[in-house]
Structure formats: C-alpha cells, structure tokens
Short mmCIF file of C-alpha atoms in Angstrom, two decimals:
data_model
loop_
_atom_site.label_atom_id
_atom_site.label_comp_id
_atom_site.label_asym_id
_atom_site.label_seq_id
_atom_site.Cartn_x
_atom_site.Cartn_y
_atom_site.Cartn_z
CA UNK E 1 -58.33 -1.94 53.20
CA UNK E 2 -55.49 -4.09 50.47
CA UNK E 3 -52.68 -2.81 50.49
CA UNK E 4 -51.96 -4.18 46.85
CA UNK E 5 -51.29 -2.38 44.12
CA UNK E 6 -53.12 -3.84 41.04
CA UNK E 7 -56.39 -4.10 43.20
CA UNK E 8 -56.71 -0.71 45.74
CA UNK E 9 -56.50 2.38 44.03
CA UNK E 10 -55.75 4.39 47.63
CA UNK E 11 -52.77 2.86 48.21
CA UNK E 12 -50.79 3.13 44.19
CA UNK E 13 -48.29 5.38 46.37
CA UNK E 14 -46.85 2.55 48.11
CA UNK E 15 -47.31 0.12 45.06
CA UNK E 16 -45.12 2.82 43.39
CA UNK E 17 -42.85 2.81 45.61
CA UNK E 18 -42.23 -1.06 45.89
CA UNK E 19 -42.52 -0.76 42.13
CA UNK E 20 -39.95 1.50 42.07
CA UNK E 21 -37.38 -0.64 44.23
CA UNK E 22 -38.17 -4.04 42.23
CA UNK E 23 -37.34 -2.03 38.73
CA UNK E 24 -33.72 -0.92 40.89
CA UNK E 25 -33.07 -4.18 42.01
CA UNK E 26 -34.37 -6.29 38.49
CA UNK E 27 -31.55 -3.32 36.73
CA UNK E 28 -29.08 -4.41 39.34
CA UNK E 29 -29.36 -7.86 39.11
CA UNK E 30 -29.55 -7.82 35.31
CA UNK E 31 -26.46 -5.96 35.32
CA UNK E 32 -24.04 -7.74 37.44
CA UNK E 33 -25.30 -10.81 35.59
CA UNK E 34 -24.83 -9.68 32.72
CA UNK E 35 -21.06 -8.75 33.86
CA UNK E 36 -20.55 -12.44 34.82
CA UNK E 37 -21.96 -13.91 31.63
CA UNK E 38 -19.88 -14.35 28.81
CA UNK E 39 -21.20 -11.65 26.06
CA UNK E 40 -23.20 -13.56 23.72
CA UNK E 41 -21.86 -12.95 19.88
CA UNK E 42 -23.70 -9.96 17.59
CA UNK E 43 -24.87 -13.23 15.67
CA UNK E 44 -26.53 -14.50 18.44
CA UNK E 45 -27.97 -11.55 19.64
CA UNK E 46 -29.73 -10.75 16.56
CA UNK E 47 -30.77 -14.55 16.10
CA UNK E 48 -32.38 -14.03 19.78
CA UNK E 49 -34.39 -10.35 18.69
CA UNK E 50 -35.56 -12.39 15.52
CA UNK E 51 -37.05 -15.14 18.22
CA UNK E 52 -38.07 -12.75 20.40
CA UNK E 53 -40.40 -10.99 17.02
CA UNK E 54 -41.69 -14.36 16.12
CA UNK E 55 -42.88 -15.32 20.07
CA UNK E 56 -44.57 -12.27 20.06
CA UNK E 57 -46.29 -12.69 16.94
CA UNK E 58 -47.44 -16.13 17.77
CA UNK E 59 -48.80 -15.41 21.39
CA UNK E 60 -46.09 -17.15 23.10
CA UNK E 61 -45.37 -14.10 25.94
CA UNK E 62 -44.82 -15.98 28.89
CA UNK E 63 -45.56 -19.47 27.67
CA UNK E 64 -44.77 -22.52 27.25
CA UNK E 65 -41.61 -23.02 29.97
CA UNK E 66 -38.87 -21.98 27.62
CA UNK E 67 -39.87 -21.01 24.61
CA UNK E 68 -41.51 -17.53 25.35
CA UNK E 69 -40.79 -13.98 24.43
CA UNK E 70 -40.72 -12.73 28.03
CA UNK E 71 -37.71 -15.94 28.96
CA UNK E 72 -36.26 -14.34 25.88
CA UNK E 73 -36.05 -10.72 26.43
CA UNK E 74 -34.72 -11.27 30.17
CA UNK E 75 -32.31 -13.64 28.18
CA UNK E 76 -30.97 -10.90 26.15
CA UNK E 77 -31.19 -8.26 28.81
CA UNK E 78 -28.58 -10.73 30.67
CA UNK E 79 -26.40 -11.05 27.81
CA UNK E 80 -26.07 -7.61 26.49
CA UNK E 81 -27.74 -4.72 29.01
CA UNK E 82 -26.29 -2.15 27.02
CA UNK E 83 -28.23 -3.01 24.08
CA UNK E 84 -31.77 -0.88 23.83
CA UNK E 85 -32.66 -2.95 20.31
CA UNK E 86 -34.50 -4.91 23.04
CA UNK E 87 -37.03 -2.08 24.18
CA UNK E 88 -39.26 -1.48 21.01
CA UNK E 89 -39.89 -5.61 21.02
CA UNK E 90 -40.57 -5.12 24.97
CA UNK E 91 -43.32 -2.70 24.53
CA UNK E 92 -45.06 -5.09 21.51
CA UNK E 93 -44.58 -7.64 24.22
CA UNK E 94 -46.38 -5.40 26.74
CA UNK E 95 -48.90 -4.01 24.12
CA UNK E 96 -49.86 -7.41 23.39
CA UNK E 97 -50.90 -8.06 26.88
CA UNK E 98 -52.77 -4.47 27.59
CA UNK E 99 -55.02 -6.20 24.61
CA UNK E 100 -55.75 -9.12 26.13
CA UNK E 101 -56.58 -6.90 29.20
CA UNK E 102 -58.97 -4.95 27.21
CA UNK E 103 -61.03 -7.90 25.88
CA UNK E 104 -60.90 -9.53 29.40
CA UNK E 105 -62.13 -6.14 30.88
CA UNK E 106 -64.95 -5.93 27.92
CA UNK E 107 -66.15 -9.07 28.96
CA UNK E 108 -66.63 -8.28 32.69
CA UNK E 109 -63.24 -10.59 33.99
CA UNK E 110 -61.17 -8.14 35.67
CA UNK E 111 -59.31 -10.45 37.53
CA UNK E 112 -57.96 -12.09 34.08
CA UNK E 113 -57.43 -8.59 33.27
CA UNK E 114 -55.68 -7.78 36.33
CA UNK E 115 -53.65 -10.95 35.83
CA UNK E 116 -52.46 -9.59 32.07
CA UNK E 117 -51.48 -5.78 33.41
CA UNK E 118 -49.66 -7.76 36.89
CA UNK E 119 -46.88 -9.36 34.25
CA UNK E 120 -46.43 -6.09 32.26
CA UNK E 121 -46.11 -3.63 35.45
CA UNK E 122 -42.86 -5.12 36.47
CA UNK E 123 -41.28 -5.67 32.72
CA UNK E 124 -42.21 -2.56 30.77
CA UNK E 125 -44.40 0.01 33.13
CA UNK E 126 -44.13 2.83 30.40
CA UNK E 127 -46.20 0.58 27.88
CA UNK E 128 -48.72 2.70 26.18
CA UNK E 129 -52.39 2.13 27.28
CA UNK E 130 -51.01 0.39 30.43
CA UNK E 131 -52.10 3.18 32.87
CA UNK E 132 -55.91 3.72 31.57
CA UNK E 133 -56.52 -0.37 31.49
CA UNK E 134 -55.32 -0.36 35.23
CA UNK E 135 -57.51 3.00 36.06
CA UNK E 136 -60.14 1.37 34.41
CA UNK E 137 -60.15 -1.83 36.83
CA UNK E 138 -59.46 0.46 39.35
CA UNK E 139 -62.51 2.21 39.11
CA UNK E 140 -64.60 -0.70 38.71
CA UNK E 141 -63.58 -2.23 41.94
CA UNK E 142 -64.20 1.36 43.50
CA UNK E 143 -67.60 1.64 41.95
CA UNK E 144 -68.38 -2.13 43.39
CA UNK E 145 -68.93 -3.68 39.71
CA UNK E 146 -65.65 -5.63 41.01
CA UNK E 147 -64.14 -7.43 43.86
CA UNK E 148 -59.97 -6.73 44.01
CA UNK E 149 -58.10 -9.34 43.61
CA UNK E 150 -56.82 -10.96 47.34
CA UNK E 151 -52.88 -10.68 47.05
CA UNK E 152 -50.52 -11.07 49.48
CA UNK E 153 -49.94 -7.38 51.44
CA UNK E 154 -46.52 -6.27 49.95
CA UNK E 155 -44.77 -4.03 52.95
CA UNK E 156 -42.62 -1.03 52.76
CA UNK E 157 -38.89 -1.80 52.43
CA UNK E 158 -37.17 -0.97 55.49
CA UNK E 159 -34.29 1.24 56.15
CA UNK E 160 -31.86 -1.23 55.70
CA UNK E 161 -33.26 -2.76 52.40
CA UNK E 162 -33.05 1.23 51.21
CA UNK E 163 -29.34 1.38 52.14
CA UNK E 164 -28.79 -1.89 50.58
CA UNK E 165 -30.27 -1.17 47.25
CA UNK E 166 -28.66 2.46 47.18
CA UNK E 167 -24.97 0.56 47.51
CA UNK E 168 -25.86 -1.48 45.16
CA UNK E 169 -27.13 1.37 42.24
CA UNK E 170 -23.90 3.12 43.49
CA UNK E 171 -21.88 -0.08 42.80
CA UNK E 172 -24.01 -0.28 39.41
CA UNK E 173 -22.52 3.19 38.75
CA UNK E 174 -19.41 2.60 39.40
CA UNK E 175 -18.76 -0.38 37.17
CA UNK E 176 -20.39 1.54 34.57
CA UNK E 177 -17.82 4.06 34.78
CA UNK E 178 -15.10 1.25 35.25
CA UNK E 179 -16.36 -0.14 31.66
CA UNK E 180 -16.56 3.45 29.92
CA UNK E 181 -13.08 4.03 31.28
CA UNK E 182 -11.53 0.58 29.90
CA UNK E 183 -13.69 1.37 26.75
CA UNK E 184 -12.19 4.52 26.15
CA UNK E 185 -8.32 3.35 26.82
CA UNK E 186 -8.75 0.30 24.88
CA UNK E 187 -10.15 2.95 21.80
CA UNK E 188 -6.80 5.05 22.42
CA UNK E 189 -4.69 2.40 22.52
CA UNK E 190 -5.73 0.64 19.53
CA UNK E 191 -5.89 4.38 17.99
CA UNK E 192 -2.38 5.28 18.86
CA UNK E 193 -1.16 1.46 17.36
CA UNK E 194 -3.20 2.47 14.26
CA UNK E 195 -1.36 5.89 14.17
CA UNK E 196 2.19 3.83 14.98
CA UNK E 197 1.54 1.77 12.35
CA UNK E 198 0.82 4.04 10.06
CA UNK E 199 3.92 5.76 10.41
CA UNK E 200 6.20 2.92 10.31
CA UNK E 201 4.49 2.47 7.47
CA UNK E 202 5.29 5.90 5.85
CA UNK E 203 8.78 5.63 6.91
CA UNK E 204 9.22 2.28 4.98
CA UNK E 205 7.45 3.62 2.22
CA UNK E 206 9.66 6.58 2.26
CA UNK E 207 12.90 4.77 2.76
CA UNK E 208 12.33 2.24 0.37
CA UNK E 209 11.22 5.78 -2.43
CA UNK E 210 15.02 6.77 -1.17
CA UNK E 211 16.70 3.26 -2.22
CA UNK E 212 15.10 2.98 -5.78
CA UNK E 213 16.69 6.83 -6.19
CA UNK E 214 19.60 5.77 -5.43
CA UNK E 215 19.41 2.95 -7.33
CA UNK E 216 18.41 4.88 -10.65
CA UNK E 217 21.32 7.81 -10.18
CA UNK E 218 23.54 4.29 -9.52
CA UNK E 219 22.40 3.25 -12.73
CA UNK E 220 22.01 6.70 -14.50
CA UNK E 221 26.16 6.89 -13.23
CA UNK E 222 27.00 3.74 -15.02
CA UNK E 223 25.41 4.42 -18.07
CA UNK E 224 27.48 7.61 -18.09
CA UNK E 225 30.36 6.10 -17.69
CA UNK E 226 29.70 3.03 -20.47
CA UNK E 227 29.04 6.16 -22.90
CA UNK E 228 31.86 7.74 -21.94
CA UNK E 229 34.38 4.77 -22.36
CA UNK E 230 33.06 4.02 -25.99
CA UNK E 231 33.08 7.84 -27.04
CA UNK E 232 36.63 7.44 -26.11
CA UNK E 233 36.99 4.27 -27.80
CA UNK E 234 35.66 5.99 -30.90
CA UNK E 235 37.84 8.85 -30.01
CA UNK E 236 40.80 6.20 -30.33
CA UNK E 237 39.64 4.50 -33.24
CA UNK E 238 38.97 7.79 -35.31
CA UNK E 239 42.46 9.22 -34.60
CA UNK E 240 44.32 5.70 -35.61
CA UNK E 241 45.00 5.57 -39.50
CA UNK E 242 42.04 4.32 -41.23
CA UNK E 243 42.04 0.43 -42.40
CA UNK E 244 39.74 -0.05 -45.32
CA UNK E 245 37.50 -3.21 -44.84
CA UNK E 246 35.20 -3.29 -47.58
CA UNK E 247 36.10 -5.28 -50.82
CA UNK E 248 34.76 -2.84 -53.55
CA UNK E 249 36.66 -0.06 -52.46
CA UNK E 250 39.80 -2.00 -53.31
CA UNK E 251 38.47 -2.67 -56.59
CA UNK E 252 37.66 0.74 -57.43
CA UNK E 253 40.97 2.32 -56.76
CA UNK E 254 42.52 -0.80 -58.43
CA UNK E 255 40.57 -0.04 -61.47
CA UNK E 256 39.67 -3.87 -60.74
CA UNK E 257 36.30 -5.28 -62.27
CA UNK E 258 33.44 -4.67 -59.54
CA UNK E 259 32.07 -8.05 -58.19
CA UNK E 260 28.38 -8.88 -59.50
CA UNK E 261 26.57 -8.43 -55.75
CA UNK E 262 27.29 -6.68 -52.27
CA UNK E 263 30.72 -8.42 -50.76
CA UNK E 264 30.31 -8.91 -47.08
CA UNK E 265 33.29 -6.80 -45.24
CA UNK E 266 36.29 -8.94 -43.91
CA UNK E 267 38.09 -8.27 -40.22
CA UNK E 268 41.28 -7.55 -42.30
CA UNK E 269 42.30 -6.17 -45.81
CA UNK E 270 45.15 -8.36 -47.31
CA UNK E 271 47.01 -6.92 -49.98
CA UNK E 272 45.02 -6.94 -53.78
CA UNK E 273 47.28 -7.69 -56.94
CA UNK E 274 45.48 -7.28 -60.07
CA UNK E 275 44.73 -9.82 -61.78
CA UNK E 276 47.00 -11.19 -64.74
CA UNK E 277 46.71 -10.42 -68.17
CA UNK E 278 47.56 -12.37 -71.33
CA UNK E 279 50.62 -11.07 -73.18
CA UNK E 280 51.14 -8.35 -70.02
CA UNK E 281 53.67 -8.68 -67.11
CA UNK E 282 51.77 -8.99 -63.74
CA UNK E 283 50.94 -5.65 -61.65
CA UNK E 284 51.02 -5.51 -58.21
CA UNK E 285 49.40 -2.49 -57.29
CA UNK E 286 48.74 -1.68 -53.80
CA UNK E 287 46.89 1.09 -52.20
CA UNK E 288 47.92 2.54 -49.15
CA UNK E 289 46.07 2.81 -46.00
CA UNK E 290 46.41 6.57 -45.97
CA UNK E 291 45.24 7.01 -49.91
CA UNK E 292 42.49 4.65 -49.29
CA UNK E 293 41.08 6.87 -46.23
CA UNK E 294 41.54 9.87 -48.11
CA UNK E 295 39.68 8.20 -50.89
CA UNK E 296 36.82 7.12 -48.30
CA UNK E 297 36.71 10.85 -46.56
CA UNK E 298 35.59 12.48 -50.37
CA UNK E 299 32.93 9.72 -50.86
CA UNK E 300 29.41 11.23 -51.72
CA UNK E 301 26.08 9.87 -52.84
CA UNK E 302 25.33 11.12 -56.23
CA UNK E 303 22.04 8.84 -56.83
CA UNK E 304 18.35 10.07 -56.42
CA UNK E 305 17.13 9.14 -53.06
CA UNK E 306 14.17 6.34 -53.15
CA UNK E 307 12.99 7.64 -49.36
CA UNK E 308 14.17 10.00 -46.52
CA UNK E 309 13.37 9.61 -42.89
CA UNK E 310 13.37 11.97 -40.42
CA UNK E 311 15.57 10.91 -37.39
CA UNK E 312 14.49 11.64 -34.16
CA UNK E 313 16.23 14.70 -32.61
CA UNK E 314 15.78 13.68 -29.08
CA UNK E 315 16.98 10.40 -29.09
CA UNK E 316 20.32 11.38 -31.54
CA UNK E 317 20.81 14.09 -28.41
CA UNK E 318 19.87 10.96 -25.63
CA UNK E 319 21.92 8.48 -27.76
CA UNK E 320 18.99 6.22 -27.02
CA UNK E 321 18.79 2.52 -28.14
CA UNK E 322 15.51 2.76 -29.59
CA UNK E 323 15.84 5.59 -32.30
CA UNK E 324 15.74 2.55 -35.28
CA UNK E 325 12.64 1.48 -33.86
CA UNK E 326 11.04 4.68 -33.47
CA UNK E 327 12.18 5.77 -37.65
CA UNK E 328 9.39 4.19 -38.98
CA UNK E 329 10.31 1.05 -40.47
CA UNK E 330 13.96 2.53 -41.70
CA UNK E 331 15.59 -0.51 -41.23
CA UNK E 332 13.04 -2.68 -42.72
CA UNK E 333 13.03 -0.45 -45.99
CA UNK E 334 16.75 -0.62 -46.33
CA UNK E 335 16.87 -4.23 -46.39
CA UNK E 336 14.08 -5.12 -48.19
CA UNK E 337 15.56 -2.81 -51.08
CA UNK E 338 19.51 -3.78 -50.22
CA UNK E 339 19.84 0.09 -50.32
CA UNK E 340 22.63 1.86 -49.40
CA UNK E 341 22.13 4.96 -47.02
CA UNK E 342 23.42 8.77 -46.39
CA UNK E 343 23.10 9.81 -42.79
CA UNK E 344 22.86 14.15 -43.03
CA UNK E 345 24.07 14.88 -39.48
CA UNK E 346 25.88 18.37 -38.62
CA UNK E 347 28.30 16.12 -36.11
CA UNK E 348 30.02 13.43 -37.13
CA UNK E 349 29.90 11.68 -34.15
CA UNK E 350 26.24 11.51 -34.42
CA UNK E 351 26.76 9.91 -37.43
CA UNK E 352 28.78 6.95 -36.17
CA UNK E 353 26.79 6.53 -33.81
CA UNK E 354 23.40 6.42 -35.78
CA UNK E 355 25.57 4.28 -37.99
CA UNK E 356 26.28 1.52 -35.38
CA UNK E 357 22.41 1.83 -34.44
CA UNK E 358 20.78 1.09 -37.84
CA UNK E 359 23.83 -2.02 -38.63
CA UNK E 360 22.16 -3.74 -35.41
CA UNK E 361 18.83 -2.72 -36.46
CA UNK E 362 19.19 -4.55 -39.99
CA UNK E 363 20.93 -7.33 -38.20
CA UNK E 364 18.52 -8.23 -36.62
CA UNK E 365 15.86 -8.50 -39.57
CA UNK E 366 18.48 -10.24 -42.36
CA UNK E 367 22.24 -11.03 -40.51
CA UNK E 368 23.35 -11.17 -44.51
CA UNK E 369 22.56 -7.31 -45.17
CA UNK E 370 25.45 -5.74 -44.97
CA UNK E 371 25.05 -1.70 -44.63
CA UNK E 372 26.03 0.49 -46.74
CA UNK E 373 26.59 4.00 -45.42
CA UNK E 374 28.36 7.58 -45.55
CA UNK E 375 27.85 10.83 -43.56
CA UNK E 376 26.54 14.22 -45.74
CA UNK E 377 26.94 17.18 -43.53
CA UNK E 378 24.50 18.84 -42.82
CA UNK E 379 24.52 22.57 -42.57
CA UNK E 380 21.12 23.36 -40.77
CA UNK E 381 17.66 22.10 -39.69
CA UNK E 382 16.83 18.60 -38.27
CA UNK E 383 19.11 15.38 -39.17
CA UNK E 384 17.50 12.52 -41.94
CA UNK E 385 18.68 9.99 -43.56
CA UNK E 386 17.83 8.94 -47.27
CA UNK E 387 17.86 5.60 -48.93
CA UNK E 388 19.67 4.74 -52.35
CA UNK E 389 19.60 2.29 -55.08
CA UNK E 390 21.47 -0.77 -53.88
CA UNK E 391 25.85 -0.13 -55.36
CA UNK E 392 28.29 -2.82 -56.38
CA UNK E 393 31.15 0.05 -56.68
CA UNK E 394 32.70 1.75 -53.77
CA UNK E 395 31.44 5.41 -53.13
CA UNK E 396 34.49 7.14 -54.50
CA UNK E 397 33.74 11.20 -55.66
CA UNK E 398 34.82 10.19 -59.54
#
C-alpha cells in the first residue's frame, strides 16, 4: 500500500500531517526571508499584484521559468508577509488549477489531474473545490477505474525534525512580537514629537500674540502722548495774545477797501497805514493785537448756508485722522465753491481741531484754497458744519 498522499486515500492522515509541517516550514522560511530582504516599495508591490492578475488571467500559473503567477506570489510573499492583498489572487491562482483538474478528470486523465491538485495542495490547501476534485480521484483509484500515481514514499518527520520546526515557529513568534513592539514605540515616539511640536508651536504662536500686544499698547502709549503734547501746544498757543494773520481783517477794521478775491494768510502781520488821500494828511492807523482778537472772538456767519454736514461724533471724540474723509465729500464741496465754513461744536477745542483737519483735507485737493472758518457754539445735539457763499470781507459782527 502508497503511502502518498495525492494517490492512497488510507493514508491522507499522514499526508496531513507532512502537509501540515511543509505549510510551517514554507511560513518560516518565507518569513525570515522576508526579514532579510529589503521591503520592496508600496509601488512595487502593487505593480507585482497587477502582474500577478494578468498571469492568472493569461494561464501563465507556473509557467514559463520566470514569468508566472505562482514565481510571483512567492515573490511577494518574500517581500511583504504581512500583506494578505496576496490571498484572494492565491485562491484565483488555485481555482484556476482545480478547473483544469476537472476537465482532466472529465476526460478520464487522473494523473494530469492529480498533477494540477499536487501544485495547489502545498500553495493554497483551503481553495474552494480543492477537497471534492481530490475525493473524486480518490475514489476512482479505490473503485479500480484508476491506477495512483507512483510517488516517492514521503516518511514521518522524526522527533528531532518536530523539535526543530517548533523552535523555529517559536522563533517566528518571537520576531513577530519584536516587530509589533518596535512598531508600536516607533508610533509613540513619532506621536509624542508630533505632540512636542505642536506645543512649541502653540507657545510661539502665543508668545509672538504677546509681542504684537505689546507692541500696539507701545504704540497706543505714543499716540497718547503726541496728543497730549499738541493739546498742550494748543493750550499754549490759545492763552498767548492773539496775532491776526489774515489780510481782510485788517482791512475791515481799517475801514480799508476789501481786496477783489480771497488773500492767502501771511506768517506775520506788519503794520497797515491807510492809504493816502488827495488834499488829506496821511493816517496811520493801527489796530492792536488785543482789539483785533476781540474783533475775531464776536465774528459770526450771518449768510444762508449752501450745505450742512453732519460730522462724525465718534471720530471728533477719537480725534481720528480720517473724519474729512468719512464727511462725505466736505472738503471737496468747500473748494469747489471757495466757501467759507462754520464749525457748530459745543467745545472749542473740537473746533480747532476739526479746523486743522478739514485745512489738510482741502490741501490736499487745491494747495491755493485757503479756508475760511469760525466756531458757532453749539448748545445741544450732534456737531455739523455748514458751508457759505465764498467772503472777500473779514467776519466781523457789524
């Protein structure tokens, strides 16, 4: 009686068994190969599955020499045994020949049958269909319709091949656990540099949050204290006797003959002397600094306005540098008109400093405009200004 496996039915417990070692030592070998080969790239790999698809479409399972699924799917066992993507193209490789083993069986060749189910026992036993096409031969040699195959008698593995093949699944265990081990340090490690660098991250972020603060009070500070110097400069300037620079002022409190257009305003006010008369002796009439402020102080606007604009509340209160721009074209309506204006502020320094605001506001549309302006005050409700025909005489209360 054989003692093979494909061929005697009565002895598939000792063809198990050897079947059973050869899968232990193929998974041992694989592995420790596949620890000494250099891990093939995720390119690769998938470029190898997509070869391994193609072979099996074609036919090409274990032929020709090198170019064959089965060469293939070893190949890529060695390279990544970790990897089960391999298994569902292992099976198709195995179904492929339990086919051919079913038209070689249909046709009375069992031993080409035989042959076909030999390669898939070792590579992929749990192939579906693999067991009936081998009970069918089976049965066939039992019922005589065929002769089994002559193989060479496999033996039992001795006690010593048993110890040998247990070290070496332990050792297979062993560097398995080695690998999940390293795996799992090198994922805290690179977790804890990701967490490290995240909050060195925060921390700059934070710090350099705390420099543009300081920064902004820095600047917030200085802007205080620029505000603060010219309020005091205005201060100054308001308590100091008042110099009259504009020309038809003069000639309205020298009963002078006004000038035919707006006279631009000089740094300094020499003395006037009237002009001189035929048949009259010269006067030399000067007006004091002091009678020529209190002249200034009763000045009022006694002309219709031709437009009123609002000024904004919060940037009077901010003092900010944009309230011309944000009056609605103020400025540009004052020059294109040459119109004089009345500022109606409750504080008076609110009006000099709206005043200084809409002079570099027109400046900057005609340099030649010279402004014309007085303060009304204003008793209640939000500040305005109005716009006035254009004057060639001082605004003196008549």
């Amino acid at each position: 009686m054989s003692s093979s496996y494909p061929s005697m039915p009565s002895h598939h417990n000792d063809n198990k068994v050897n079947s059973y070692m050869n899968k232990i030592a193929l998974f041992v070998t694989t592995f420790f190969i596949g620890l000494q080969v250099n891990a093939a790239t995720p390119e690769q790999l998938d470029s190898l599955l997509n070869e391994i698809d193609q072979d099996i479409a074609a036919q090409r399972l274990s032929a020709p020499v090198g170019n064959n699924a089965l060469e293939k799917i070893e190949a890529f066992r060695g390279d990544a045994p970790f990897d089960f993507r391999v298994v569902p193209l292992t099976y198709r490789w195995g179904e492929s020949y339990v086919e051919l083993a079913n038209r070689a069986i249909a046709g009375g060749q069992f031993d080409k049958a035989q042959g076909y189910l030999d390669k898939v026992w070792p590579v992929a036993s749990l192939t579906p269909g693999l067991e009936e096409a081998q009970r069918v031969i089976d049965d066939a040699i039992a019922s005589g319709m065929a002769k089994p195959a002559a193989v060479a008698a496999v033996s039992a593995p001795t006690k010593a091949e048993l110890e040998h093949q247990r070290q070496l699944a332990e050792a297979a265990e062993k560097e398995k656990q080695r690998l999940q081990a390293d795996y799992q340090r090198k994922k805290q490690e690179e977790q804890k540099a990701a967490e490290e660098k995240a909050r060195k991250e925060l921390a700059e972020q934070q710090r350099q949050q705390q420099l543009e603060r300081e920064r902004r009070a820095a600047n917030e500070q200085k802007l205080k204290e620029q505000r603060l110097a010219q309020q005091t400069a205005k201060a100054k300037a308001a308590s100091a006797p008042a110099k009259v620079a504009v020309d038809d002022i003069e000639d309205e409190l020298l009963n002078t003959k006004p000038k035919s257009a707006p006279v631009k305003a000089v740094a300094k006010v020499a003395p006037v002397v009237a002009p001189k008369a035929a048949a009259k002796p010269t006067v030399t009439t000067l007006a004091s600094a002091a009678s020529v402020a209190a002249a200034w102080a009763d000045a009022k606007e006694d002309s219709e306005p031709i437009a009123r604009y609002d000024i904004p509340t919060e940037d009077l209160a901010n003092r900010s540098r944009d309230i011309a721009d944000n009056m609605n074209g103020a400025c540009q309506a004052m020059v294109d008109n040459d119109a004089s204006v009345v500022i109606h502020a409750a504080d008076k320094s609110d009006y000099r400093w709206l005043a200084v605001r809409l002079t570099l506001c027109t400046r900057r549309i005609d340099r030649s405009y010279r402004l014309r302006h007085s303060h009304e005050v204003l008793s209640g409700g939000a500040p305005f200004l109005t716009l006035h025909p254009a004057r060639d005489t001082a605004l003196i209360r008549q």
